[in-house]
Each structure stands twice: as C-alpha cells, then as structure tokens.
C-alpha cells in the first residue's frame, strides 16, 4: 500500500507530549512518524508517547543518523562532501540543507543523483535493538510504503 496524501504536522516524540494533540486525531487516522535517532536521550517521554499511540494506526519510520546520511545511502554517495557537491556544488551542511529545503525541482535533483527510494529510511535494525533494550514495545514494520 502507498501512503496517501493528507495533513502534515510536525511533532517530536522525544520532546512533545502526545496528549496535547491527541484530541485532534481521529481513531481511524493513519499516523506516520519519522524518528530521528541521533538524539535518543529522552527515553521516558518517547516511551509514554508510544504507549498512547497504541490506540491508533501508527507507523515509525526510522531515520538513520540524519537526512544527509539517508541521502548518501539512497544515492550511493561515498560521503557528505560528495553528496553536497553533486547535488548543489556546496561544501557545508548548512548550505546543503538550505538549498535542499528550497529546491522546487527536488524530483529532478534526486533523479539526477540516482536516488533509490527503496533505500530511503530503510535501515532500522539498530533502532529495533534500542527499543528492545529500553523495554519499549513498538513495531517499526509498517504496512505502508513511503
């Protein structure tokens, strides 16, 4: 199944309290969370949010390290320097992110860099282990494709 379009709302499972937005979500909504794994320090907040999410149809999409690492992996780039140069001829992460966020032709940019969507957000093994180690019961196996 493909993810259908809908509302996008930014919410940080590590820092925010899901209860605050819970009443705005319907029981039959499909919820997708991109989980940033480079800062997993607030385990208690994350765990409480996951427990509340069990009442809903939700999916955790795990981001390995950061967006640049995901793009390197998905475009088969050796490192960030190669990624930054091949995409926008820039040297720094800040300039790359700025250009990436403003890119009106992102489909073409990704295509020109041999982006493989099947590889994007596909590495979740370490995070599965982290969930088990911290006693958090949550599946990262989604029935939907991004």
PDB file of C-alpha atoms in Angstrom, residues 4 8 20 24 28 32-33 35 47 49 54 63 70 74 77-78 83 91 94 103 116 119 136 140 143:
ATOM      1  CA  UNK A   4      -1.998   8.664   0.586  1.00  0.00           C
ATOM      2  CA  UNK A   8       1.380  17.014   7.774  1.00  0.00           C
ATOM      3  CA  UNK A  20      -1.595  17.680  23.868  1.00  0.00           C
ATOM      4  CA  UNK A  24      -7.194  16.464  17.257  1.00  0.00           C
ATOM      5  CA  UNK A  28      -9.051   5.837  12.056  1.00  0.00           C
ATOM      6  CA  UNK A  32       3.436   8.320  10.365  1.00  0.00           C
ATOM      7  CA  UNK A  33       6.375   9.488  12.445  1.00  0.00           C
ATOM      8  CA  UNK A  35      12.005   9.045  14.121  1.00  0.00           C
ATOM      9  CA  UNK A  47       8.045   5.648  25.779  1.00  0.00           C
ATOM     10  CA  UNK A  49       4.108   8.727  23.694  1.00  0.00           C
ATOM     11  CA  UNK A  54      -1.008   2.157  20.633  1.00  0.00           C
ATOM     12  CA  UNK A  63      15.884   7.916  10.078  1.00  0.00           C
ATOM     13  CA  UNK A  70      19.974   8.807   4.442  1.00  0.00           C
ATOM     14  CA  UNK A  74      19.912   6.258  -1.060  1.00  0.00           C
ATOM     15  CA  UNK A  77      27.316   8.624  -2.392  1.00  0.00           C
ATOM     16  CA  UNK A  78      30.565   7.872  -0.573  1.00  0.00           C
ATOM     17  CA  UNK A  83      26.564  14.491  -1.703  1.00  0.00           C
ATOM     18  CA  UNK A  91      30.646  22.467   0.806  1.00  0.00           C
ATOM     19  CA  UNK A  94      24.013  24.291   6.362  1.00  0.00           C
ATOM     20  CA  UNK A 103      14.613  23.086  -4.143  1.00  0.00           C
ATOM     21  CA  UNK A 116      16.744   4.877  -4.836  1.00  0.00           C
ATOM     22  CA  UNK A 119      16.767   2.553   0.326  1.00  0.00           C
ATOM     23  CA  UNK A 136       9.626  -0.189  24.520  1.00  0.00           C
ATOM     24  CA  UNK A 140       8.744  -0.399  13.029  1.00  0.00           C
ATOM     25  CA  UNK A 143       2.149  -1.918   6.190  1.00  0.00           C
TER      26      UNK A 143
END
